Short mmCIF file of C-alpha atoms in Angstrom, two decimals:
data_model
loop_
_atom_site.label_atom_id
_atom_site.label_comp_id
_atom_site.label_asym_id
_atom_site.label_seq_id
_atom_site.Cartn_x
_atom_site.Cartn_y
_atom_site.Cartn_z
CA UNK A 1319 -0.03 0.08 0.10
CA UNK A 1320 1.21 3.52 -0.74
CA UNK A 1321 1.66 5.31 2.63
CA UNK A 1322 2.31 8.81 0.91
CA UNK A 1323 -0.67 8.89 -1.45
CA UNK A 1324 -3.92 10.54 -0.54
CA UNK A 1325 -7.40 10.61 -1.91
CA UNK A 1326 -10.37 12.85 -1.61
CA UNK A 1327 -13.86 12.76 -2.95
CA UNK A 1328 -13.00 14.91 -6.25
CA UNK A 1329 -11.53 11.40 -7.59
CA UNK A 1330 -15.13 10.14 -7.59
CA UNK A 1331 -16.31 13.14 -9.90
CA UNK A 1332 -16.91 12.13 -13.48
CA UNK A 1333 -17.95 13.91 -16.62
CA UNK A 1334 -21.52 12.82 -16.91
CA UNK A 1335 -21.96 13.71 -20.34
CA UNK A 1336 -18.95 11.56 -21.53
CA UNK A 1337 -19.72 8.86 -19.18
CA UNK A 1338 -23.28 8.74 -20.38
CA UNK A 1339 -22.19 8.63 -23.84
CA UNK A 1340 -19.95 5.73 -23.20
CA UNK A 1341 -22.54 3.85 -21.29
CA UNK A 1342 -25.21 4.48 -24.13
CA UNK A 1343 -22.74 3.31 -26.81
CA UNK A 1344 -22.04 0.08 -24.91
CA UNK A 1345 -25.80 -0.68 -24.26
CA UNK A 1346 -26.54 -0.24 -27.93
CA UNK A 1347 -23.65 -2.60 -29.07
CA UNK A 1348 -24.48 -4.93 -26.24
CA UNK A 1349 -28.31 -5.15 -26.79
CA UNK A 1350 -28.57 -4.93 -30.55
CA UNK A 1351 -25.40 -6.53 -31.75
CA UNK A 1352 -23.83 -8.65 -29.05
CA UNK A 1353 -27.23 -9.95 -27.63
CA UNK A 1354 -29.15 -9.51 -30.84
CA UNK A 1355 -32.10 -8.45 -28.69
CA UNK A 1356 -34.74 -5.75 -29.65
CA UNK A 1357 -34.83 -3.80 -26.56
CA UNK A 1358 -34.32 -3.87 -22.91
CA UNK A 1359 -36.46 -4.95 -19.82
CA UNK A 1360 -35.75 -2.88 -16.54
CA UNK A 1361 -37.19 -3.72 -13.25
CA UNK A 1362 -37.79 -0.04 -11.68
CA UNK A 1363 -37.83 -0.04 -7.97
CA UNK A 1364 -38.18 3.79 -7.58
CA UNK A 1365 -34.70 3.86 -6.45
CA UNK A 1366 -31.78 5.93 -8.06
CA UNK A 1367 -29.95 2.92 -9.51
CA UNK A 1368 -32.81 1.27 -11.45
CA UNK A 1369 -34.03 4.79 -12.44
CA UNK A 1370 -30.66 5.80 -13.96
CA UNK A 1371 -30.49 2.58 -15.77
CA UNK A 1372 -33.93 3.01 -17.14
CA UNK A 1373 -33.08 6.59 -18.32
CA UNK A 1374 -29.75 5.27 -19.89
CA UNK A 1375 -31.31 2.48 -21.71
CA UNK A 1376 -34.08 4.79 -22.98
CA UNK A 1377 -31.64 7.15 -24.45
CA UNK A 1378 -29.59 4.19 -25.89
CA UNK A 1379 -32.36 2.30 -27.17
CA UNK A 1380 -35.36 4.90 -27.50
CA UNK A 1381 -38.14 4.77 -24.76
CA UNK A 1382 -40.50 2.68 -27.08
CA UNK A 1383 -37.84 -0.29 -26.93
CA UNK A 1384 -37.64 -0.50 -23.13
CA UNK A 1385 -40.18 -2.27 -21.08
CA UNK A 1386 -40.33 -1.15 -17.41
CA UNK A 1387 -41.75 -3.52 -14.83
CA UNK A 1388 -42.92 -2.69 -11.34
CA UNK A 1389 -43.18 -5.73 -9.06
CA UNK A 1390 -44.32 -4.61 -5.63
CA UNK A 1391 -45.12 -7.11 -2.89
CA UNK A 1392 -46.51 -6.81 0.87
CA UNK A 1393 -43.44 -5.31 2.38
CA UNK A 1394 -42.86 -2.66 -0.54
CA UNK A 1395 -43.09 1.02 0.54
CA UNK A 1396 -46.03 2.79 -1.50
CA UNK A 1397 -43.28 5.32 -2.46
CA UNK A 1398 -41.42 2.65 -4.59
CA UNK A 1399 -44.42 2.23 -7.15
CA UNK A 1400 -45.20 6.01 -7.03
CA UNK A 1401 -41.83 6.94 -7.90
CA UNK A 1402 -41.33 4.10 -10.24
CA UNK A 1403 -44.32 5.21 -12.17
CA UNK A 1404 -42.52 8.88 -12.11
CA UNK A 1405 -39.76 7.65 -13.84
CA UNK A 1406 -41.83 5.73 -16.40
CA UNK A 1407 -43.80 8.80 -17.20
CA UNK A 1408 -40.70 11.12 -17.61
CA UNK A 1409 -39.50 8.64 -20.18
CA UNK A 1410 -42.61 8.12 -21.85
CA UNK A 1411 -41.80 4.39 -21.76
CA UNK A 1412 -44.13 1.40 -21.65
CA UNK A 1413 -44.54 0.21 -18.04
CA UNK A 1414 -46.33 -2.81 -16.51
CA UNK A 1415 -47.36 -3.73 -12.93
CA UNK A 1416 -46.74 -7.08 -11.79
CA UNK A 1417 -47.70 -7.39 -8.06
CA UNK A 1418 -45.78 -10.44 -6.90
CA UNK A 1419 -47.35 -11.00 -3.38
CA UNK A 1420 -49.51 -13.85 -4.58
CA UNK A 1421 -46.44 -15.68 -5.98
CA UNK A 1422 -44.73 -15.00 -2.82
CA UNK A 1423 -47.42 -16.36 -0.55
CA UNK A 1424 -47.82 -19.39 -2.68
CA UNK A 1425 -44.19 -20.12 -2.50
CA UNK A 1426 -44.29 -19.69 1.32
CA UNK A 1427 -41.89 -16.64 1.26
CA UNK A 1428 -43.66 -14.74 3.99
CA UNK A 1429 -44.62 -17.72 6.18
CA UNK A 1430 -40.91 -19.30 5.90
CA UNK A 1431 -39.52 -15.70 6.76
CA UNK A 1432 -41.96 -15.35 9.66
CA UNK A 1433 -41.00 -18.88 11.00
CA UNK A 1434 -37.52 -17.96 11.04
CA UNK A 1435 -37.94 -14.65 12.72
CA UNK A 1436 -40.08 -16.53 15.57
CA UNK A 1437 -36.88 -18.71 16.29
CA UNK A 1438 -35.41 -15.46 17.52
CA UNK A 1439 -38.48 -13.61 18.69
CA UNK A 1440 -41.36 -16.02 19.51
CA UNK A 1441 -43.96 -13.10 19.82
CA UNK A 1442 -43.71 -12.17 16.35
CA UNK A 1443 -47.08 -12.43 14.54
CA UNK A 1444 -50.04 -10.83 13.27
CA UNK A 1445 -49.64 -7.06 12.87
CA UNK A 1446 -45.99 -7.10 13.74
CA UNK A 1447 -43.11 -5.64 11.44
CA UNK A 1448 -39.38 -6.51 11.31
CA UNK A 1449 -36.09 -5.81 9.74
CA UNK A 1450 -32.62 -7.37 10.20
CA UNK A 1451 -29.79 -5.03 11.22
CA UNK A 1452 -25.98 -5.08 11.87
CA UNK A 1453 -24.22 -3.63 14.79
CA UNK A 1454 -22.18 -0.52 14.35
CA UNK A 1455 -19.09 -1.97 12.97
CA UNK A 1456 -17.12 1.19 13.18
CA UNK A 1457 -17.46 1.35 17.01
CA UNK A 1458 -15.26 -1.77 17.60
CA UNK A 1459 -13.73 -4.68 15.97
CA UNK A 1460 -16.83 -7.04 15.93
CA UNK A 1461 -18.36 -9.53 13.73
CA UNK A 1462 -20.97 -8.69 11.29
CA UNK A 1463 -23.78 -10.68 13.24
CA UNK A 1464 -27.37 -9.78 12.31
CA UNK A 1465 -30.04 -9.05 14.67
CA UNK A 1466 -33.73 -8.92 14.07
CA UNK A 1467 -35.84 -5.77 15.20
CA UNK A 1468 -39.43 -6.69 15.80
CA UNK A 1469 -41.94 -4.23 16.44
CA UNK A 1470 -45.52 -5.06 17.81
CA UNK A 1471 -48.41 -3.46 16.72
CA UNK A 1472 -48.53 -1.02 19.66
CA UNK A 1473 -44.92 0.39 18.34
CA UNK A 1474 -42.62 -1.28 20.89
CA UNK A 1475 -39.49 -2.47 19.34
CA UNK A 1476 -37.28 -5.50 20.40
CA UNK A 1477 -33.98 -6.34 19.07
CA UNK A 1478 -32.72 -9.93 19.21
CA UNK A 1479 -29.33 -11.51 17.86
CA UNK A 1480 -30.22 -14.03 15.37
CA UNK A 1481 -28.83 -17.70 15.44
CA UNK A 1482 -27.56 -19.18 12.42
CA UNK A 1483 -30.63 -20.98 11.67
CA UNK A 1484 -32.87 -18.02 12.09
CA UNK A 1485 -30.47 -15.87 10.08
CA UNK A 1486 -29.99 -18.12 7.04
CA UNK A 1487 -33.96 -18.90 7.30
CA UNK A 1488 -34.86 -15.23 7.00
CA UNK A 1489 -32.36 -14.55 4.41
CA UNK A 1490 -33.38 -17.55 2.17
CA UNK A 1491 -36.98 -16.73 2.47
CA UNK A 1492 -36.47 -13.22 1.57
CA UNK A 1493 -34.57 -14.26 -1.36
CA UNK A 1494 -37.55 -15.40 -3.00
CA UNK A 1495 -38.50 -11.79 -3.58
CA UNK A 1496 -35.61 -10.93 -5.80
CA UNK A 1497 -35.74 -14.28 -7.65
CA UNK A 1498 -39.25 -13.85 -8.37
CA UNK A 1499 -38.76 -10.36 -9.71
CA UNK A 1500 -36.30 -11.66 -11.94
CA UNK A 1501 -38.47 -14.55 -13.17
CA UNK A 1502 -40.99 -11.77 -14.13
CA UNK A 1503 -38.57 -9.66 -15.91
CA UNK A 1504 -37.29 -12.79 -17.93
CA UNK A 1505 -40.97 -13.51 -18.91
CA UNK A 1506 -41.19 -10.08 -20.42
CA UNK A 1507 -37.83 -10.63 -22.17
CA UNK A 1508 -38.64 -13.82 -23.65
CA UNK A 1509 -41.97 -12.48 -24.88
CA UNK A 1510 -40.49 -9.31 -26.42
CA UNK A 1511 -37.02 -10.69 -27.27
CA UNK A 1512 -35.49 -8.02 -25.11
CA UNK A 1513 -32.55 -8.20 -22.75
CA UNK A 1514 -32.69 -7.82 -19.13
CA UNK A 1515 -30.80 -4.92 -17.42
CA UNK A 1516 -29.32 -5.31 -14.25
CA UNK A 1517 -28.94 -2.48 -11.79
CA UNK A 1518 -26.24 -3.04 -9.41
CA UNK A 1519 -23.79 -0.16 -8.69
CA UNK A 1520 -20.08 -1.00 -8.20
CA UNK A 1521 -20.31 -1.25 -4.43
CA UNK A 1522 -23.35 -3.88 -4.60
CA UNK A 1523 -21.51 -5.58 -7.46
CA UNK A 1524 -18.18 -5.69 -5.82
CA UNK A 1525 -19.38 -6.57 -2.32
CA UNK A 1526 -22.03 -9.06 -3.10
CA UNK A 1527 -24.98 -6.96 -2.12
CA UNK A 1528 -27.32 -8.96 -4.42
CA UNK A 1529 -29.16 -12.34 -4.40
CA UNK A 1530 -27.68 -15.14 -6.67
CA UNK A 1531 -29.73 -15.78 -9.58
CA UNK A 1532 -32.07 -12.98 -8.30
CA UNK A 1533 -31.26 -9.35 -8.86
CA UNK A 1534 -27.65 -10.56 -9.51
CA UNK A 1535 -29.04 -12.29 -12.80
CA UNK A 1536 -28.97 -10.05 -15.94
CA UNK A 1537 -28.08 -9.87 -19.55
CA UNK A 1538 -25.98 -6.57 -19.11
CA UNK A 1539 -25.13 -4.37 -15.90
CA UNK A 1540 -24.61 -0.89 -17.32
CA UNK A 1541 -23.87 0.97 -14.08
CA UNK A 1542 -21.99 -1.80 -12.26
CA UNK A 1543 -18.54 -0.02 -12.67
CA UNK A 1544 -19.97 3.30 -11.04
CA UNK A 1545 -19.69 4.28 -7.53
CA UNK A 1546 -22.73 5.28 -5.84
CA UNK A 1547 -21.86 8.86 -5.75
CA UNK A 1548 -21.28 8.69 -9.50
CA UNK A 1549 -24.70 7.29 -10.02
CA UNK A 1550 -25.97 10.26 -8.30
CA UNK A 1551 -24.03 12.62 -10.52
CA UNK A 1552 -25.44 10.67 -13.74
CA UNK A 1553 -29.01 11.07 -12.34
CA UNK A 1554 -28.77 14.78 -11.98
CA UNK A 1555 -27.35 15.06 -15.48
CA UNK A 1556 -29.86 12.78 -17.27
CA UNK A 1557 -32.80 14.50 -15.42
CA UNK A 1558 -34.06 11.57 -13.08
CA UNK A 1559 -36.94 13.07 -11.13
CA UNK A 1560 -35.88 15.04 -8.15
CA UNK A 1561 -37.70 13.03 -5.64
CA UNK A 1562 -35.97 9.98 -6.87
CA UNK A 1563 -32.50 11.49 -6.52
CA UNK A 1564 -33.37 12.78 -3.06
CA UNK A 1565 -34.81 9.33 -1.70
CA UNK A 1566 -32.67 7.80 0.98
CA UNK A 1567 -31.30 4.36 -0.38
CA UNK A 1568 -33.39 1.63 1.17
CA UNK A 1569 -33.38 -2.09 0.79
CA UNK A 1570 -37.25 -2.01 0.42
CA UNK A 1571 -37.32 -5.65 1.44
CA UNK A 1572 -38.67 -5.70 5.18
CA UNK A 1573 -41.79 -4.44 6.71
CA UNK A 1574 -39.79 -2.11 8.88
CA UNK A 1575 -37.82 0.35 6.78
CA UNK A 1576 -34.26 -0.75 6.59
CA UNK A 1577 -31.32 1.44 5.24
CA UNK A 1578 -28.69 -0.20 3.17
CA UNK A 1579 -26.29 0.93 5.87
CA UNK A 1580 -28.21 -1.10 8.47
CA UNK A 1581 -28.32 -4.13 6.25
CA UNK A 1582 -24.90 -4.42 4.95
CA UNK A 1583 -22.45 -1.66 5.00
CA UNK A 1584 -22.60 -0.07 8.39
CA UNK A 1585 -21.29 3.05 6.99
CA UNK A 1586 -22.93 5.86 5.06
CA UNK A 1587 -22.59 5.09 1.07
CA UNK A 1588 -20.45 8.23 0.48
CA UNK A 1589 -17.82 6.81 2.95
CA UNK A 1590 -18.05 3.29 1.65
CA UNK A 1591 -17.59 4.61 -1.99
CA UNK A 1592 -14.20 6.38 -0.75
CA UNK A 1593 -13.15 3.20 1.27
CA UNK A 1594 -13.71 1.02 -1.77
CA UNK A 1595 -11.94 3.37 -4.04
CA UNK A 1596 -8.93 3.77 -1.51
CA UNK A 1597 -8.68 0.14 -1.14
CA UNK A 1598 -8.66 -0.49 -5.14
CA UNK A 1599 -6.19 2.39 -5.32
CA UNK A 1600 -3.84 1.01 -2.92
CA UNK A 1601 -4.30 3.98 -0.49
CA UNK A 1602 -2.99 3.29 3.13
CA UNK A 1603 -5.52 3.64 5.88
CA UNK A 1604 -3.43 6.63 7.12
CA UNK A 1605 -3.72 8.24 3.78
CA UNK A 1606 -7.44 7.72 3.49
CA UNK A 1607 -8.26 8.65 7.17
CA UNK A 1608 -8.95 12.38 6.74
CA UNK A 1609 -10.78 12.21 3.45
CA UNK A 1610 -13.21 9.68 4.84
CA UNK A 1611 -13.49 11.04 8.26
CA UNK A 1612 -12.47 7.77 10.10
CA UNK A 1613 -9.52 6.76 12.12
CA UNK A 1614 -6.70 4.80 10.49
CA UNK A 1615 -7.88 1.84 12.56
CA UNK A 1616 -11.44 2.15 11.33
CA UNK A 1617 -10.25 2.40 7.76
CA UNK A 1618 -8.17 -0.83 8.30
CA UNK A 1619 -11.18 -2.54 9.76
CA UNK A 1620 -13.36 -1.31 6.52
CA UNK A 1621 -10.76 -2.61 4.36
CA UNK A 1622 -10.64 -6.00 5.93
CA UNK A 1623 -14.59 -5.90 5.74
CA UNK A 1624 -14.28 -5.20 2.02
CA UNK A 1625 -11.97 -8.22 1.67
CA UNK A 1626 -14.27 -10.56 3.61
CA UNK A 1627 -17.08 -9.55 1.60
CA UNK A 1628 -15.34 -9.92 -1.65
CA UNK A 1629 -14.57 -13.52 -0.77
CA UNK A 1630 -18.04 -14.09 0.07
CA UNK A 1631 -19.28 -12.50 -3.24
CA UNK A 1632 -17.08 -14.89 -5.34
CA UNK A 1633 -19.72 -17.72 -4.62
CA UNK A 1634 -22.54 -15.12 -5.74
CA UNK A 1635 -20.59 -14.37 -9.03
CA UNK A 1636 -19.52 -17.77 -9.89
CA UNK A 1637 -20.85 -19.53 -13.05
CA UNK A 1638 -21.72 -23.30 -12.82
CA UNK A 1639 -18.69 -25.35 -12.39
CA UNK A 1640 -17.96 -28.19 -14.94
CA UNK A 1641 -16.20 -31.14 -14.81
CA UNK A 1642 -14.24 -30.51 -17.86
CA UNK A 1643 -13.97 -27.35 -19.94
CA UNK A 1644 -16.32 -27.88 -23.30
CA UNK A 1645 -15.18 -26.78 -26.66
CA UNK A 1646 -18.16 -24.97 -28.08
CA UNK A 1647 -18.38 -22.14 -30.43
CA UNK A 1648 -21.46 -20.79 -28.56
CA UNK A 1649 -19.36 -20.37 -25.46
CA UNK A 1650 -17.03 -17.12 -25.16
CA UNK B 358 -11.98 -26.53 32.27
CA UNK B 359 -8.42 -27.38 31.13
CA UNK B 360 -7.31 -25.07 28.43
CA UNK B 361 -5.69 -27.83 26.39
CA UNK B 362 -8.73 -29.91 26.44
CA UNK B 363 -10.90 -27.03 25.28
CA UNK B 364 -8.42 -26.25 22.54
CA UNK B 365 -8.65 -30.07 21.40
CA UNK B 366 -12.55 -29.89 21.28
CA UNK B 367 -12.76 -26.64 19.45
CA UNK B 368 -10.28 -27.92 16.98
CA UNK B 369 -12.26 -31.03 16.47
CA UNK B 370 -15.30 -29.01 15.90
CA UNK B 371 -13.59 -26.59 13.50
CA UNK B 372 -12.16 -29.56 11.46
CA UNK B 373 -15.47 -31.36 11.33
CA UNK B 374 -17.57 -28.33 10.37
CA UNK B 375 -15.45 -26.25 8.01
CA UNK B 376 -14.00 -28.47 5.32
CA UNK B 377 -10.18 -28.50 4.92
CA UNK B 378 -8.15 -30.10 2.33
CA UNK B 379 -5.64 -32.67 3.34
CA UNK B 380 -2.78 -30.31 2.58
CA UNK B 381 -4.10 -27.52 4.83
CA UNK B 382 -2.99 -27.21 8.44
CA UNK B 383 -4.44 -25.04 11.25
CA UNK B 384 -2.26 -23.74 14.21
CA UNK B 385 -3.88 -22.97 17.33
CA UNK B 386 -3.00 -19.27 16.80
CA UNK B 387 -4.08 -19.02 13.31
CA UNK B 388 -6.72 -16.34 12.65
CA UNK B 389 -9.84 -17.83 11.30
CA UNK B 390 -10.68 -14.50 9.42
CA UNK B 391 -7.02 -14.10 7.91
CA UNK B 392 -7.17 -17.78 6.84
CA UNK B 393 -10.55 -17.49 5.40
CA UNK B 394 -11.82 -20.37 7.26
CA UNK B 395 -14.81 -19.01 8.99
CA UNK B 396 -16.80 -16.18 7.82
CA UNK B 397 -19.64 -14.41 9.88
CA UNK B 398 -22.03 -17.02 9.22
CA UNK B 399 -19.49 -19.57 10.53
CA UNK B 400 -19.17 -17.59 13.54
CA UNK B 401 -22.75 -18.11 14.51
CA UNK B 402 -22.23 -22.05 14.08
CA UNK B 403 -19.16 -21.67 16.43
CA UNK B 404 -21.15 -19.72 18.86
CA UNK B 405 -24.02 -22.23 18.70
CA UNK B 406 -21.36 -25.10 19.32
CA UNK B 407 -20.02 -23.38 22.28
CA UNK B 408 -23.40 -22.52 23.77
CA UNK B 409 -25.03 -25.81 23.24
CA UNK B 410 -22.03 -27.97 24.14
CA UNK B 411 -20.83 -26.02 27.32
CA UNK B 412 -24.01 -24.59 28.27
CA UNK B 413 -22.76 -20.97 28.32
CA UNK B 414 -24.20 -17.81 26.85
CA UNK B 415 -22.10 -15.94 24.31
CA UNK B 416 -23.26 -12.25 24.98
CA UNK B 417 -23.46 -9.85 22.03
CA UNK B 418 -20.50 -7.85 23.36
CA UNK B 419 -18.37 -11.18 23.66
CA UNK B 420 -18.95 -12.12 20.00
CA UNK B 421 -15.75 -10.36 18.91
CA UNK B 422 -12.66 -11.57 17.26
CA UNK B 423 -10.53 -10.99 20.38
CA UNK B 424 -12.57 -14.05 21.85
CA UNK B 425 -13.38 -16.08 18.76
CA UNK B 426 -10.77 -15.66 16.06
CA UNK B 427 -8.53 -18.62 16.71
CA UNK B 428 -8.55 -21.82 18.43
CA UNK B 429 -6.25 -20.37 21.17
CA UNK B 430 -8.65 -17.35 21.75
CA UNK B 431 -11.66 -19.55 21.98
CA UNK B 432 -10.09 -22.06 24.32
CA UNK B 433 -9.13 -18.99 26.56
CA UNK B 434 -12.48 -17.41 26.32
CA UNK B 435 -14.26 -20.66 27.20
CA UNK B 436 -11.94 -21.29 29.94
CA UNK B 437 -12.77 -17.92 31.43
CA UNK B 438 -16.36 -18.51 31.01
CA UNK B 439 -16.47 -21.74 32.58
CA UNK B 440 -13.98 -20.80 35.41
CA UNK B 441 -16.19 -17.75 35.88
CA UNK B 442 -19.16 -19.70 36.16
CA UNK B 443 -17.39 -22.22 38.59
CA UNK B 444 -16.53 -19.39 40.63
CA UNK B 445 -20.00 -17.76 40.59
CA UNK B 446 -21.48 -21.00 41.72
CA UNK B 447 -19.10 -21.49 44.42
CA UNK B 448 -19.81 -17.94 45.69
CA UNK B 449 -23.67 -18.56 45.70
CA UNK B 450 -23.11 -21.82 47.49
CA UNK B 451 -21.07 -19.96 50.18
CA UNK B 452 -23.96 -17.53 50.56
CA UNK B 453 -26.52 -20.13 50.98
CA UNK B 454 -24.55 -21.78 53.68
CA UNK B 455 -23.90 -18.71 55.62
#
């Protein structure tokens, strides 16, 4: 690591016009020529990432050749659909509502999730809400062990550490949501001969903040190379509705609102961006410390967390393993 | 509890639960995190093993690498918890006799 190099947030500034043209050219080449598809399907959640992807795809392919899909379910915030519709209207793009709660109910998503939560909080039942959270990993050197926060109908909250069985049960059940959404997106892709756009940003892609074969599945991912703060810069340039730009990032996965910090990063996204950039650029913890507002020890801790999550993300990214490589012209 | 015995039991659990290739070796002071042997989900398994096998409770503030990140550290933590329990029981017994 370089002890003498320092870093600041100006390194995250992009030329949005130039970056837009680069991504637009890539989308056009990928969808029309490489994949030989006629357009793109985008699942729009009302969040900034999917909104920016929708705007980029519309610019690249024309609005009439994108299909926006809204896939709310029981735990979705009403704002998600409202803001998603705002994006579709701003683009004049075809949009369809596919409420996936009945599919999730039939698959036992909510029942399995609730059974897993009850392993930790037996009182969890009708009228209760929940979310899973991490401890503050910046305060001390500790493991990223999830707790569940349950809120009773009268508003009282209780937080309980999840056992392995409960944690894996909650995550496995909740993953039905992202996989069902992707199933719906590919239905439209198959019917329309469109390609499915993935919407992860660099932090999510790098750190495994996605569900394997859920939102991790896509035919192309046009913003996977962008840090979150760069996605915001593009959003402003592209004219994504202001309210979408201002909305705090949320997982929109649990009945209690859960920030992405609470679920995964334990740091504000702006700081995570700088830490990821610092790590990739080989900046020492001491060199990054001032720019990110953390002590060098905290930066070291974040660097270790980044490494640990990258290791876990390898499984999420991995293609199927074959016994022997196959010589096949269809394979690249 | 004897610390060496604790270390043996913990090593057995680690080797049976987190698959090793025959070429791999694990020293008592090797960091689980640095060796990539146990991730945060694996730590939950380790905590469950300690709680179920030794009838202790690993509190939230005790679930930290200082206590759990190597065979040696787990053995020391376990020994302290069990010795602590033994001392508390002895003190309680004395109070009752008084």
